Structure formats: C-alpha cells, structure tokens
Amino acid sequence: MQKLTGKRIAILVQNLPVPFDRRVWQEAKALTDAGAAVSVVCPSDDKHPSGNFRIDGVRVLRYRAPREAGGVAGYVNEYGTSLLRMRSALREARREGAFDAIHFCNPPDLLFAVAQPYKQRDGSRLVFDQHDLGPELVRAKRLPLNSFFVSVAKLAEKLTYRAADHVIATNESYKAIAVERGQFRENEVTVVRSGPAREWAQNVDDRDWHGSHKYLIGYVGVMGRQEGIEYLIEAMAVLTRELGLDVGLALVGSGPDRARLERLAEQLGLADNVKFLGRLSDADLRSVLRDSDVCVNPDEVNEMNNLSTMNKIMEYMALGRPIVQFDVKEGRYSAAEASRYAQSNDASSLASELHFVLQNPEEASRMGQYGRNRFREQLSWEVQASKLVDAYRTLLDEVPERVDEHVEPSGH
C-alpha cells in the first residue's frame, strides 16, 4: 500500500506557476506517487495559462496573475489580488472534498491567510514550505524605508510560523531558524533540499557555446542586485585584460538588474565577451552549462545568501561542472570540494579562482566528478523525495480519520 493513499493535499504557491516551479512540481509529483490526491493552486504566466488542468495526475488550478508592480501600493495590490484569487481557486478545489493537509510556500509569508480557515473548519494540517527567509531577503534588497519593511517581514514570518503544524526547510540553516524563531521542536521541521532529479543531467545536447573564445564561464540565475553579477563582470575584465585569457561568459536568466549589468559590461569593453542569453529552455540551459569550462555563483556575501541553498549549485554539480563562488556557509556545504572559494565580494579574488580552474584542467575534472558523485548520492531529488513523503506520513498519521463533510469554510 502506498504511504499516502486516500489523503488529499493542496499546495499553494504565489510567485511561480507549475510545472515551471521545479521544486513545487517535484513535491506535488512525489506526494502523488505516494498515493495522495494533490491539487496545486498557483499563478499563470505567458507560457502557463490560467484555468483548471490535470497534469501527470496532479490537479493544477492556475489563477490569473496580477501585474507585478513596484512601491508599497503596488505590492499591496499585487499580493492582495493574488490572495483573493488563490482563495477562490482553493475553494474550487475543496469542492471535491476536504484536504488532509494544505502545503503553502513562500515568498511571500502571507499564504497562511488563505490556508488557515481550512484548519479551523476542516481540521486540515498546515505545512509551511520555507523557500526564503523573509526578513533577511528584505534586508538584502536594501529598499527605501528598509527598517519598516523588515518589521513587516518579521511579523508576516511570525504569523506564518504560528499557523503551521510542520515546516519543510530547504537546509539545516533554515531548520535552525524555524526552531529558534518559530519555536518548533526538532521533529516538527523536516529538511527537504532543492535540486533536480538525476535524469535532469542526462541526454544533454552536445552544442558548442564557446563561440570564438577558448574558454567559457557559465552562469544561471536571477539578475538582481543581491546576486552579485557585477562582481562576475568585473572579474571578467581582470581575466581578459590583466591575465590575458581568451574567455567568454554566458549569462542565462533575467531580472530587474539586467539592463544595468548590460551597461556595465559595455562600459568595461566586454560586449564581445559577455553574452546575456536571457531565459532559455531547459534543454538549452543544460547544454550551455555542460559546455562551460567552469560555472560560477557570484552571490554576494550577506545574511540571506549565507544561509540559503542556491539551485544553481545543484545544477552545476548534477552536470559535473567545477564551480567558483564566494565563501558562503550553505554554498560551501552543498558544493564542498566541487568548488573553489573566493574572498567575500572581491572581484579580483573571484577572477583569481576562475583563472586557477581554467588553467588546471585535471583539477577541474576532479572537482566536476566529485560534485557529480556528491549530487547523485546525497543531494538529488530522488534522495529528498522520500524525506518529504515520510514527513507527511508521520504528520497525517497523528490525525484520526474524519468523516468528510462537503462544507466550505467561510474564510472569515
């Protein structure tokens, strides 16, 4: 018998649609494979239309995402509209029967407000999947009126913890924070790391992305200020001008800081070396990274990045790429000997470590093989999925079976 047969679970996510949000989709599939009936409520985007779908056995309810906007009024409108539409979609999913558990993800730390009425009316257990640390993320963005927004983030996190019966943390640092700030017991927090499945790194297109350059450095990720990509571009200036390397940089992804970074590359005379490829298909992304001689994570050293596990590190390791990054706690834990570590927020040090890897192919090969093995044996999704399912089995076994009443909570 499957571990979760007969259980109904809803998953709420506000910032990305599924199946594009890989972690949430993997969680939904793992719970479905364990026998649960899973519904995911998420936003739409230009490639994932709104509506009610069934994909690979998972019911997906996408609400029409509001337009993103900046400023206080913009955020209030965006999040307020999202919560109302999410509430309606969850109410629709509830028509098939009460949920044994509702699994809600951040950011933002607001989705407890949609889930909590079902805890009160149906006895649904609430599971908080903590993808980010809200207060630390706000501090890292260095917004105007930052102290005010940090206070709001702390309150939202506190209310989220208070509502949850169990926390899913992406690493041990997040677990420690849930225990300390959320006052959970150790057995009420389960670490389920993010990362691709082993098959993700298989059957990669063998394409040449080097162009006219002898070496290629690869990067994938969001282009925001806290991602530290300016350090990487400045390191490229050191590599090409001071160290004389014929090297290109492939940047996969986009974000609010892209235009500034493009201007910086042009100002430094690196337009021919630095290529902004934008968002690519998964197949092209894997092809770029596999063809890179070294992959890099230039996330600046700050409180948020020090405690967070970055998906890009898992992807680099899955593809057997040597890595260079600044020395952050969770980055070092994940990559270990698959990476070399530059001095904090120092472009020259980053360039020096990249130069070492490019000039020492035997060491680069050793690093890549170490990373691939570590990923497959300890960090791949196959290893993590069983932890998620076991956490749910324990949580839901604590609750006696109830008679399902097809009554919807009022939401008040």
Coordinates of C-alpha atoms in Angstrom, one line a residue:
M1 CA 0.0 0.0 0.0
Q2 CA 1.3 3.5 -0.9
K3 CA 2.1 5.6 2.1
L4 CA -0.4 8.4 1.5
T5 CA -3.3 6.5 -0.2
G6 CA -6.6 8.3 0.4
K7 CA -5.0 11.6 1.6
R8 CA -5.9 14.9 -0.1
I9 CA -3.3 17.6 -0.1
A10 CA -3.4 21.1 -1.6
I11 CA -0.2 23.1 -2.4
L12 CA -0.3 26.9 -2.6
V13 CA 2.4 28.9 -4.4
Q14 CA 2.2 32.6 -5.3
N15 CA 5.4 33.5 -7.2
L16 CA 5.6 30.9 -10.0
P17 CA 3.4 28.6 -11.9
V18 CA 3.8 24.8 -12.1
P19 CA 5.3 22.8 -13.6
F20 CA 7.8 25.7 -14.2
D21 CA 8.4 25.9 -10.4
R22 CA 10.6 22.8 -10.3
R23 CA 10.7 22.3 -6.5
V24 CA 6.9 22.6 -6.1
W25 CA 6.2 20.4 -9.1
Q26 CA 8.6 17.7 -7.7
E27 CA 6.9 17.9 -4.4
A28 CA 3.5 17.5 -6.0
K29 CA 4.6 14.5 -8.1
A30 CA 6.3 12.9 -5.1
L31 CA 3.1 13.1 -3.0
T32 CA 1.0 11.9 -5.9
D33 CA 3.3 8.9 -6.5
A34 CA 2.9 8.1 -2.8
G35 CA -0.9 7.8 -3.3
A36 CA -2.2 11.3 -2.3
A37 CA -4.6 13.3 -4.4
V38 CA -2.8 16.5 -4.9
S39 CA -4.1 19.9 -6.1
V40 CA -1.7 22.8 -6.8
V41 CA -3.0 26.4 -6.7
C42 CA -0.6 28.8 -8.5
P43 CA -0.5 31.9 -10.8
S44 CA -0.5 31.9 -14.5
D45 CA 2.1 33.5 -16.8
D46 CA 2.5 34.0 -20.5
K47 CA 3.5 30.3 -21.1
H48 CA 1.2 28.8 -18.5
P49 CA -2.4 29.9 -19.0
S50 CA -5.0 30.3 -16.3
G51 CA -7.5 27.5 -15.9
N52 CA -8.1 24.1 -14.3
F53 CA -5.9 21.3 -15.6
R54 CA -4.8 17.8 -14.8
I55 CA -1.1 17.2 -15.5
D56 CA 0.6 13.9 -14.7
G57 CA -2.0 13.0 -12.2
V58 CA -1.9 16.4 -10.4
R59 CA -4.8 18.8 -10.4
V60 CA -3.5 22.3 -11.3
L61 CA -5.6 25.4 -10.7
R62 CA -3.9 28.5 -12.1
Y63 CA -5.5 31.8 -11.3
R64 CA -4.9 34.9 -13.4
A65 CA -1.7 36.5 -12.0
P66 CA -2.0 40.3 -11.3
R67 CA 0.5 42.6 -12.9
E68 CA 3.7 43.0 -10.9
A69 CA 4.3 46.5 -9.6
G70 CA 6.8 48.3 -7.5
G71 CA 6.3 50.6 -4.5
V72 CA 4.2 50.0 -1.4
A73 CA 0.8 50.5 -3.2
G74 CA 1.9 48.1 -6.0
Y75 CA 2.9 45.3 -3.6
V76 CA -0.3 45.7 -1.6
N77 CA -2.3 45.4 -4.8
E78 CA -0.3 42.5 -6.2
Y79 CA -0.4 40.4 -3.1
G80 CA -3.9 41.3 -2.1
T81 CA -5.2 40.4 -5.5
S82 CA -3.2 37.2 -5.6
L83 CA -4.5 36.1 -2.2
L84 CA -8.1 36.7 -3.2
R85 CA -7.7 34.7 -6.5
M86 CA -5.9 32.0 -4.7
R87 CA -8.6 31.8 -2.1
S88 CA -11.2 31.3 -4.9
A89 CA -9.2 28.6 -6.6
L90 CA -8.7 26.7 -3.4
R91 CA -12.4 26.9 -2.6
E92 CA -13.0 25.4 -6.0
A93 CA -10.5 22.5 -5.3
R94 CA -12.2 22.0 -1.9
R95 CA -15.5 21.0 -3.7
E96 CA -14.0 17.5 -4.3
G97 CA -13.6 17.0 -0.6
A98 CA -11.8 18.4 2.5
F99 CA -8.0 18.5 2.5
D100 CA -6.0 16.4 5.0
A101 CA -3.2 19.0 4.6
I102 CA -2.5 22.3 2.9
H103 CA 1.1 22.9 2.0
F104 CA 1.9 26.6 1.4
C105 CA 5.1 28.1 0.1
N106 CA 6.9 31.4 0.5
P107 CA 7.6 34.0 -0.7
P108 CA 5.6 35.8 0.4
D109 CA 4.9 34.9 4.0
L110 CA 1.2 35.6 3.6
L111 CA -0.3 32.4 2.3
F112 CA -1.2 31.2 5.8
A113 CA -4.2 33.6 5.5
V114 CA -5.6 31.5 2.6
A115 CA -4.9 28.2 4.3
Q116 CA -5.9 28.9 7.9
P117 CA -9.7 28.9 7.5
Y118 CA -9.5 25.3 6.4
K119 CA -7.5 24.3 9.5
Q120 CA -10.3 25.9 11.6
R121 CA -13.2 24.4 9.7
D122 CA -11.9 21.1 8.3
G123 CA -9.0 20.3 10.7
S124 CA -6.6 20.4 7.8
R125 CA -2.9 20.2 8.9
L126 CA -0.9 23.2 7.6
V127 CA 2.6 22.7 6.2
F128 CA 4.9 25.7 5.6
D129 CA 7.4 25.1 2.9
Q130 CA 10.0 27.8 3.6
H131 CA 11.9 28.7 0.4
D132 CA 13.2 32.1 1.6
L133 CA 13.9 33.9 4.8
G134 CA 11.6 36.9 4.5
P135 CA 13.4 39.4 6.9
E136 CA 16.8 38.6 5.6
L137 CA 15.6 38.9 2.0
V138 CA 14.2 42.3 2.6
R139 CA 17.4 43.4 4.3
A140 CA 19.5 42.2 1.3
K141 CA 17.4 44.2 -1.2
R142 CA 18.2 47.5 0.7
L143 CA 14.9 49.1 -0.1
P144 CA 13.8 52.6 0.9
L145 CA 12.3 52.6 4.4
N146 CA 14.1 49.3 4.8
S147 CA 13.6 49.1 8.6
F148 CA 9.8 49.4 8.2
F149 CA 9.7 46.6 5.6
V150 CA 11.9 44.4 7.7
S151 CA 9.5 44.8 10.6
V152 CA 6.6 43.9 8.3
A153 CA 8.5 40.8 7.1
K154 CA 9.2 39.7 10.7
L155 CA 5.5 40.0 11.6
A156 CA 4.5 38.0 8.5
E157 CA 7.0 35.3 9.2
K158 CA 5.8 35.1 12.9
L159 CA 2.2 34.7 11.8
T160 CA 3.2 32.1 9.2
Y161 CA 5.1 30.0 11.8
R162 CA 2.2 30.3 14.3
A163 CA -0.2 28.9 11.7
A164 CA 1.9 26.0 10.6
D165 CA 1.8 22.5 12.1
H166 CA 5.0 21.4 10.4
V167 CA 7.8 23.2 8.4
I168 CA 9.7 22.0 5.4
A169 CA 13.1 23.7 5.3
T170 CA 15.5 23.7 2.4
N171 CA 18.6 23.3 4.5
E172 CA 19.9 22.9 8.1
S173 CA 20.3 26.7 8.5
Y174 CA 16.6 27.3 7.7
K175 CA 15.7 24.5 10.1
A176 CA 17.6 26.1 12.9
I177 CA 15.8 29.4 12.3
A178 CA 12.4 27.7 12.3
V179 CA 13.3 26.1 15.6
E180 CA 14.6 29.3 17.1
R181 CA 12.2 32.0 15.7
G182 CA 9.2 29.7 15.1
Q183 CA 9.7 27.8 18.4
F184 CA 9.2 24.4 16.7
R185 CA 10.5 21.2 18.1
E186 CA 13.3 19.5 16.1
N187 CA 10.9 16.8 14.9
E188 CA 8.4 19.4 13.6
V189 CA 10.8 20.6 11.0
T190 CA 12.0 18.4 8.0
V191 CA 14.9 19.3 5.7
V192 CA 14.0 18.7 2.1
R193 CA 16.7 20.2 -0.2
S194 CA 16.0 21.6 -3.6
G195 CA 17.7 20.1 -6.6
P196 CA 17.0 18.4 -9.9
A197 CA 16.4 14.7 -10.4
R198 CA 19.3 12.6 -11.6
E199 CA 17.7 12.2 -15.1
W200 CA 17.8 16.0 -15.5
A201 CA 21.5 15.8 -16.2
Q202 CA 21.2 13.0 -18.8
N203 CA 20.8 13.3 -22.6
V204 CA 22.2 16.8 -22.8
D205 CA 22.6 18.4 -26.2
D206 CA 26.2 18.5 -27.2
R207 CA 26.4 22.0 -28.6
D208 CA 29.3 24.5 -28.8
W209 CA 28.5 27.7 -26.9
H210 CA 32.1 28.9 -26.8
G211 CA 31.8 30.9 -30.0
S212 CA 35.2 32.4 -30.9
H213 CA 36.6 32.1 -27.3
K214 CA 38.9 29.4 -26.0
Y215 CA 37.2 29.2 -22.6
L216 CA 33.6 29.6 -21.4
I217 CA 32.3 30.5 -18.0
G218 CA 28.7 29.7 -17.3
Y219 CA 26.1 31.3 -15.0
V220 CA 22.4 30.7 -14.5
G221 CA 20.1 32.6 -12.2
V222 CA 18.1 35.7 -11.4
M223 CA 19.7 39.1 -12.3
G224 CA 19.1 41.2 -9.2
R225 CA 21.5 43.3 -7.1
Q226 CA 22.0 40.7 -4.4
E227 CA 23.1 38.1 -7.0
G228 CA 26.5 39.8 -7.3
I229 CA 26.7 39.6 -11.1
E230 CA 28.6 42.9 -11.2
Y231 CA 31.4 41.1 -9.3
L232 CA 31.5 38.5 -12.1
I233 CA 31.6 41.1 -14.9
E234 CA 34.4 42.9 -13.1
A235 CA 36.2 39.6 -12.7
M236 CA 35.9 39.1 -16.5
A237 CA 37.7 42.4 -17.0
V238 CA 40.5 41.1 -14.8
L239 CA 40.6 37.8 -16.7
T240 CA 40.7 39.4 -20.2
R241 CA 42.8 42.5 -19.6
E242 CA 45.2 41.7 -16.8
L243 CA 45.5 38.0 -17.2
G244 CA 45.1 37.9 -21.0
L245 CA 42.7 35.0 -21.2
D246 CA 40.5 34.4 -24.2
V247 CA 37.3 33.7 -22.3
G248 CA 33.6 34.3 -22.8
L249 CA 30.8 34.5 -20.2
A250 CA 27.4 33.0 -20.8
L251 CA 24.7 34.5 -18.5
V252 CA 21.4 32.6 -18.6
G253 CA 18.4 34.2 -16.9
S254 CA 17.0 37.7 -16.5
G255 CA 15.7 40.0 -13.8
P256 CA 15.4 43.6 -12.7
D257 CA 19.1 44.3 -12.8
R258 CA 19.8 43.1 -16.3
A259 CA 19.8 46.4 -18.1
R260 CA 22.3 47.9 -15.6
L261 CA 24.5 44.8 -15.9
E262 CA 24.5 45.1 -19.7
R263 CA 25.6 48.7 -19.5
L264 CA 28.4 47.7 -17.1
A265 CA 29.7 45.1 -19.5
E266 CA 29.7 47.6 -22.3
Q267 CA 31.4 50.3 -20.2
L268 CA 34.2 47.8 -19.4
G269 CA 34.6 46.9 -23.0
L270 CA 33.3 43.4 -22.6
A271 CA 30.4 43.4 -25.1
D272 CA 32.1 40.7 -27.2
N273 CA 33.0 38.5 -24.1
V274 CA 29.8 38.7 -22.0
K275 CA 26.6 37.3 -23.6
F276 CA 23.2 37.9 -22.0
L277 CA 21.2 34.9 -23.2
G278 CA 18.0 35.6 -21.3
R279 CA 15.7 32.8 -20.2
L280 CA 16.4 29.6 -22.1
S281 CA 14.5 26.4 -22.5
D282 CA 15.6 23.7 -20.0
A283 CA 17.3 21.8 -22.8
D284 CA 19.4 24.9 -23.9
L285 CA 20.2 25.8 -20.3
R286 CA 21.6 22.3 -19.7
S287 CA 23.6 22.5 -22.9
V288 CA 25.1 25.9 -22.0
L289 CA 26.2 24.7 -18.6
R290 CA 27.5 21.4 -19.8
D291 CA 29.7 23.2 -22.4
S292 CA 31.1 25.6 -19.9
D293 CA 34.6 25.0 -18.6
V294 CA 33.7 26.3 -15.2
C295 CA 30.4 27.5 -13.6
V296 CA 30.1 30.4 -11.2
N297 CA 27.9 31.5 -8.3
P298 CA 28.8 35.2 -7.6
D299 CA 26.0 35.8 -5.0
E300 CA 27.3 38.5 -2.7
V301 CA 28.1 37.5 0.8
N302 CA 25.2 38.7 3.0
E303 CA 23.0 37.3 5.7
M304 CA 20.4 35.9 3.2
N305 CA 22.8 34.3 0.8
N306 CA 25.0 32.9 3.6
L307 CA 22.0 30.8 4.9
S308 CA 20.4 29.9 1.6
T309 CA 20.9 26.9 -0.7
M310 CA 21.1 28.0 -4.4
N311 CA 19.5 25.8 -7.1
K312 CA 22.3 26.8 -9.5
I313 CA 24.9 25.0 -7.3
M314 CA 22.8 21.8 -7.5
E315 CA 22.5 22.1 -11.3
Y316 CA 26.2 22.7 -11.8
M317 CA 27.1 19.7 -9.7
A318 CA 24.5 17.5 -11.5
L319 CA 26.2 18.3 -14.8
G320 CA 29.7 17.7 -13.4
R321 CA 30.9 21.2 -13.7
P322 CA 33.7 22.7 -11.4
I323 CA 32.4 25.7 -9.5
V324 CA 33.8 29.0 -8.2
Q325 CA 31.8 31.0 -5.7
F326 CA 32.3 33.3 -2.7
D327 CA 32.6 31.5 0.6
V328 CA 29.1 31.4 2.0
K329 CA 28.0 28.8 4.6
E330 CA 25.4 26.8 2.7
G331 CA 27.2 27.2 -0.6
R332 CA 30.3 25.5 0.9
Y333 CA 28.1 22.8 2.5
S334 CA 26.5 21.9 -0.8
A335 CA 29.5 22.0 -3.1
A336 CA 32.3 21.1 -0.7
E337 CA 35.3 20.0 -2.8
A338 CA 33.4 20.7 -6.1
S339 CA 34.1 24.4 -5.7
R340 CA 36.9 26.9 -5.1
Y341 CA 36.0 29.8 -2.8
A342 CA 36.9 33.5 -3.4
Q343 CA 37.2 36.2 -0.8
S344 CA 33.9 37.8 0.1
N345 CA 32.6 40.2 -2.5
D346 CA 36.0 40.6 -4.1
A347 CA 36.1 40.6 -8.0
S348 CA 39.8 40.2 -8.2
S349 CA 39.7 37.2 -5.9
L350 CA 36.9 35.7 -8.0
A351 CA 39.0 36.2 -11.1
S352 CA 41.9 34.5 -9.5
E353 CA 39.9 31.4 -8.6
L354 CA 38.4 31.3 -12.1
H355 CA 41.8 31.6 -13.6
F356 CA 43.1 28.7 -11.5
V357 CA 40.3 26.4 -12.6
L358 CA 40.7 27.3 -16.3
Q359 CA 44.4 26.8 -16.2
N360 CA 44.3 23.5 -14.3
P361 CA 42.1 21.1 -16.3
E362 CA 43.0 18.0 -14.3
E363 CA 41.9 19.7 -11.0
A364 CA 38.8 21.0 -12.8
S365 CA 37.9 17.5 -13.9
R366 CA 38.4 16.1 -10.4
M367 CA 36.2 18.8 -8.9
G368 CA 33.5 18.1 -11.5
Q369 CA 33.5 14.4 -10.9
Y370 CA 33.4 14.9 -7.1
G371 CA 30.4 17.2 -7.5
R372 CA 28.5 14.8 -9.8
N373 CA 29.0 11.9 -7.3
R374 CA 28.0 14.0 -4.3
F375 CA 24.9 15.2 -6.1
R376 CA 23.8 11.7 -7.2
E377 CA 24.5 10.1 -3.8
Q378 CA 23.3 12.8 -1.3
L379 CA 21.6 15.8 -2.9
S380 CA 19.5 14.6 -5.9
W381 CA 15.7 14.9 -5.7
E382 CA 15.4 11.1 -5.5
V383 CA 17.1 11.3 -2.1
Q384 CA 15.0 14.2 -0.9
A385 CA 11.6 13.0 -2.1
S386 CA 11.4 10.2 0.5
K387 CA 12.0 12.7 3.3
L388 CA 9.0 14.7 2.2
V389 CA 6.7 11.7 1.9
D390 CA 7.9 10.4 5.3
A391 CA 7.2 13.8 6.9
Y392 CA 3.7 13.8 5.6
R393 CA 3.0 10.2 6.6
T394 CA 4.1 11.0 10.2
L395 CA 2.1 14.2 10.3
L396 CA -1.1 12.8 8.9
D397 CA -0.9 9.5 10.9
E398 CA -1.1 11.7 14.0
V399 CA -4.6 12.7 13.0
P400 CA -7.6 10.3 13.2
E401 CA -9.6 9.7 10.0
R402 CA -12.6 12.0 9.9
V403 CA -15.9 12.0 8.1
D404 CA -15.6 14.2 5.1
E405 CA -18.3 16.9 5.1
H406 CA -18.6 18.8 1.9
V407 CA -19.0 22.2 3.6
E408 CA -16.8 25.1 2.6
P409 CA -15.2 27.4 5.2
S410 CA -16.4 31.0 5.1
G411 CA -12.9 32.4 5.1
H412 CA -13.8 34.9 7.8

